[in-house]
Coordinates of C-alpha atoms and ligand atoms in Angstrom, one line a residue:
M1 CA 118.2 114.7 79.8
I2 CA 115.7 117.2 81.2
P3 CA 112.1 115.9 81.0
H4 CA 109.8 118.1 78.9
H5 CA 106.8 117.4 81.2
I6 CA 106.9 116.4 84.8
A7 CA 103.8 115.5 86.8
I8 CA 103.7 115.3 90.6
V9 CA 101.4 113.8 93.2
M10 CA 102.2 116.1 96.1
D11 CA 101.5 113.8 99.0
G12 CA 102.5 113.8 102.7
N13 CA 101.4 117.2 103.9
G14 CA 99.1 115.7 106.6
R15 CA 101.9 113.5 108.0
W16 CA 104.4 116.3 107.9
A17 CA 102.1 118.3 110.1
K18 CA 101.2 115.4 112.4
R19 CA 104.8 114.8 113.2
R20 CA 105.1 118.3 114.4
F21 CA 101.8 118.2 116.4
L22 CA 100.4 120.8 114.0
P23 CA 96.9 120.9 112.3
R24 CA 96.9 119.3 108.8
V25 CA 96.3 122.6 107.2
A26 CA 99.7 123.7 108.5
G27 CA 101.2 120.9 106.4
H28 CA 99.3 122.2 103.3
K29 CA 100.6 125.7 103.9
K30 CA 104.1 124.4 104.0
G31 CA 103.3 122.4 100.9
V32 CA 102.7 125.7 99.1
D33 CA 106.3 126.7 100.0
A34 CA 107.6 123.5 98.5
L35 CA 105.5 124.0 95.4
R36 CA 106.8 127.5 94.9
A37 CA 110.4 126.2 95.0
C38 CA 109.6 123.4 92.7
V39 CA 108.0 125.7 90.1
R40 CA 111.0 127.9 90.2
R41 CA 113.4 125.1 89.8
C42 CA 111.5 123.6 86.9
G43 CA 111.7 126.9 85.1
D44 CA 115.4 127.3 85.8
I45 CA 116.4 123.8 84.5
G46 CA 114.3 124.0 81.4
V47 CA 111.3 121.8 82.2
R48 CA 108.5 123.1 79.9
V49 CA 105.4 121.7 81.5
L50 CA 104.8 120.9 85.2
T51 CA 101.5 119.3 86.2
V52 CA 100.7 118.9 89.9
F53 CA 97.9 117.2 91.8
A54 CA 96.6 119.7 94.3
F55 CA 93.1 118.4 95.1
S56 CA 91.5 115.2 93.9
S57 CA 87.8 114.5 93.2
E58 CA 88.0 112.2 96.3
N59 CA 89.5 114.8 98.6
W60 CA 85.9 116.2 99.2
N61 CA 85.6 113.3 101.6
R62 CA 88.0 114.8 104.0
P63 CA 86.8 116.6 107.2
P64 CA 84.9 119.8 106.3
D65 CA 87.5 122.0 108.1
E66 CA 90.3 120.6 106.1
V67 CA 88.4 121.0 102.8
S68 CA 87.5 124.6 103.6
G69 CA 91.1 125.2 104.8
L70 CA 92.4 124.0 101.4
M71 CA 89.9 126.2 99.5
E72 CA 91.0 129.2 101.5
L73 CA 94.7 128.3 101.0
L74 CA 94.1 128.2 97.2
A75 CA 92.5 131.6 97.2
L76 CA 95.3 133.0 99.4
A77 CA 98.1 131.4 97.4
L78 CA 96.7 132.7 94.2
A79 CA 96.5 136.3 95.5
R80 CA 100.0 136.0 96.9
E81 CA 101.9 134.0 94.2
V82 CA 100.5 135.1 90.9
P83 CA 102.6 138.3 90.5
Q84 CA 105.7 136.3 91.0
L85 CA 104.6 133.7 88.5
Q86 CA 104.0 136.5 86.1
A87 CA 107.5 137.9 86.7
E88 CA 109.0 134.5 86.1
G89 CA 107.2 133.9 82.8
V90 CA 105.0 131.1 84.2
R91 CA 101.6 130.4 82.7
I92 CA 99.3 128.9 85.3
R93 CA 96.3 126.8 84.2
F94 CA 93.8 124.9 86.3
I95 CA 92.6 121.4 85.3
G96 CA 89.5 119.8 86.8
N97 CA 85.8 120.2 87.4
R98 CA 85.2 123.9 88.3
S99 CA 81.5 123.7 88.6
A100 CA 81.7 122.4 92.3
L101 CA 84.0 125.3 93.3
S102 CA 82.7 128.5 95.0
D103 CA 82.3 131.7 92.9
K104 CA 85.2 133.3 94.8
V105 CA 87.6 130.4 94.1
R106 CA 86.6 130.1 90.5
A107 CA 87.0 133.8 89.9
G108 CA 90.5 133.6 91.4
L109 CA 91.4 130.8 89.0
E110 CA 90.1 132.6 86.0
Q111 CA 92.0 135.8 86.9
A112 CA 95.3 134.0 87.4
E113 CA 94.9 132.2 84.1
A114 CA 94.0 135.3 82.2
L115 CA 96.8 137.3 83.7
T116 CA 99.5 134.8 82.9
A117 CA 98.0 133.5 79.6
G118 CA 100.8 135.0 77.4
N119 CA 103.7 133.5 79.4
Q120 CA 105.8 130.9 77.7
R121 CA 108.7 129.9 79.9
L122 CA 106.9 127.2 81.9
L123 CA 103.3 125.9 81.7
F124 CA 102.2 125.1 85.2
N125 CA 99.0 123.0 85.4
V126 CA 97.3 122.7 88.7
C127 CA 94.9 119.8 88.9
F128 CA 92.2 120.9 91.3
N129 CA 89.0 118.9 91.8
Y130 CA 90.6 116.6 89.2
G131 CA 90.3 112.9 88.8
G132 CA 91.6 110.7 86.0
R133 CA 88.3 108.9 85.7
W134 CA 86.5 112.3 85.6
D135 CA 88.8 113.4 82.8
I136 CA 88.1 110.3 80.6
A137 CA 84.4 110.5 81.3
Q138 CA 84.2 114.3 80.4
A139 CA 86.2 113.6 77.2
A140 CA 83.8 110.9 76.2
A141 CA 80.8 113.0 77.1
S142 CA 82.0 115.9 75.1
L143 CA 82.5 113.7 72.0
A144 CA 79.1 112.1 72.5
A145 CA 77.4 115.6 72.8
R146 CA 79.0 116.6 69.5
G147 CA 78.0 113.3 67.9
E148 CA 81.6 112.4 67.2
P149 CA 82.9 108.8 67.1
I150 CA 84.8 107.7 70.2
T151 CA 88.2 106.5 69.2
E152 CA 91.5 106.4 71.0
H153 CA 92.6 109.4 68.9
S154 CA 89.4 111.5 69.4
L155 CA 89.4 110.7 73.1
D156 CA 93.0 111.8 73.4
R157 CA 92.2 115.1 71.8
A158 CA 89.2 115.7 74.1
M159 CA 91.1 114.9 77.3
S160 CA 92.6 117.7 79.4
L161 CA 96.2 118.4 78.7
A162 CA 95.6 117.4 75.0
D163 CA 97.7 120.4 74.0
V164 CA 100.9 119.1 75.7
P165 CA 103.0 116.0 75.3
D166 CA 102.2 113.3 77.9
P167 CA 104.3 113.5 81.1
D168 CA 107.8 111.9 80.7
L169 CA 108.1 111.6 84.5
L170 CA 105.5 111.1 87.2
I171 CA 106.7 111.7 90.7
R172 CA 104.8 110.8 93.9
T173 CA 106.1 111.9 97.2
G174 CA 105.0 110.6 100.6
G175 CA 105.9 107.0 100.2
E176 CA 102.7 105.6 98.8
M177 CA 103.1 103.6 95.6
R178 CA 99.9 104.3 93.9
I179 CA 98.4 106.7 91.3
S180 CA 95.3 107.7 93.3
N181 CA 93.3 108.6 90.1
F182 CA 95.8 111.1 88.7
L183 CA 96.5 111.3 84.9
L184 CA 95.2 107.8 84.2
W185 CA 95.2 108.2 80.5
Q186 CA 98.2 110.5 80.1
A187 CA 100.6 108.6 82.3
A188 CA 100.3 105.4 80.2
Y189 CA 104.1 105.5 79.4
S190 CA 105.4 107.9 82.0
E191 CA 108.4 106.8 84.1
L192 CA 107.2 106.5 87.7
Y193 CA 109.3 107.7 90.6
F194 CA 108.2 107.3 94.2
S195 CA 109.9 109.3 96.9
D196 CA 109.6 108.6 100.6
R197 CA 110.1 112.3 101.3
L198 CA 106.9 114.1 102.5
W199 CA 105.9 116.8 100.1
P200 CA 106.7 119.8 102.4
D201 CA 110.3 118.4 102.5
F202 CA 110.6 118.0 98.8
D203 CA 113.1 120.8 97.7
A204 CA 115.1 121.7 94.6
A205 CA 117.8 119.2 95.5
A206 CA 115.2 116.4 95.7
L207 CA 113.8 117.4 92.3
D208 CA 117.3 117.3 90.8
E209 CA 117.8 113.9 92.2
Ligands
IPE301 C1 98.5 115.7 100.0 O1 98.8 115.5 101.3 C2 97.7 117.0 99.8 C3 96.3 116.8 99.5 C4 95.7 115.7 99.2 C5 95.5 118.0 99.4 P1 97.9 114.7 102.3 O2 96.9 115.7 103.0 O3 97.2 113.6 101.6 O4 98.9 114.2 103.3 P2 99.0 112.8 104.0 O5 99.0 111.8 102.9 O6 97.8 112.7 104.9 O7 100.2 112.8 104.8
IPE302 C1 96.5 112.2 96.1 O1 96.8 112.1 97.5 C2 95.8 113.5 95.8 C3 96.6 114.7 95.9 C4 97.9 114.7 96.2 C5 95.9 115.9 95.7 P1 95.8 111.5 98.5 O2 96.4 111.5 99.9 O3 94.4 112.1 98.4 O4 95.6 110.0 98.0 P2 95.3 108.6 98.7 O5 94.1 108.9 99.6 O6 96.6 108.4 99.5 O7 95.1 107.6 97.7
MG303 MG1 97.8 111.6 101.3

């Protein structure tokens, strides 16, 4: 059976680069290639929702040149990839705290979302400056601000991704067996699959497997 919603922690870019004596950002660039292939494959096999972890709330603690490299890569990838997403019927959406992002990056996200908003083949959620704890806290804060009672049901509705079913399958590449503050609430019943493959090496065949 094809999962309706797949979530992925795309880990291992840095190690992929290190093994080749390349800077870490080279691994992230290669990771974009792997992600493009994965999005395409998900659309082709009938997955309806793909949610990926691209930048965590904790990733700000990385060296400044890696953080700025990732921000530049996001802007570049958006400019380069969005026309193709549009052609393939993919709706892209960003999940996470946008207030810490630069105006340029934020404008790029908003443009990509607006352009692809009508697409229905695959919903592609990119978690960027996202953390599962942030998500639970922002949901609770928004209910409190509206003076609404905090229950399991109301929190569920206020969480990001409230409009899609929870992930059926959560994949983490790169060999680490942990969640690293990804979809803490939404993955309560997801099947977990850990792959030793580094993210840049994760291709359509690996996804099928
Ligand atoms: C995951 O790869 C991508 C991001 C966190 C942005 P890493 O950069 O964590 O790669 P490793 O874990 O160091 O190999
Ligand atoms: C998780 O990977 C975050 C992303 C893939 C964006 P990390 O490499 O940041 O997580 P830890 O540090 O191994 O827990
Ligand atoms: Mg890592």
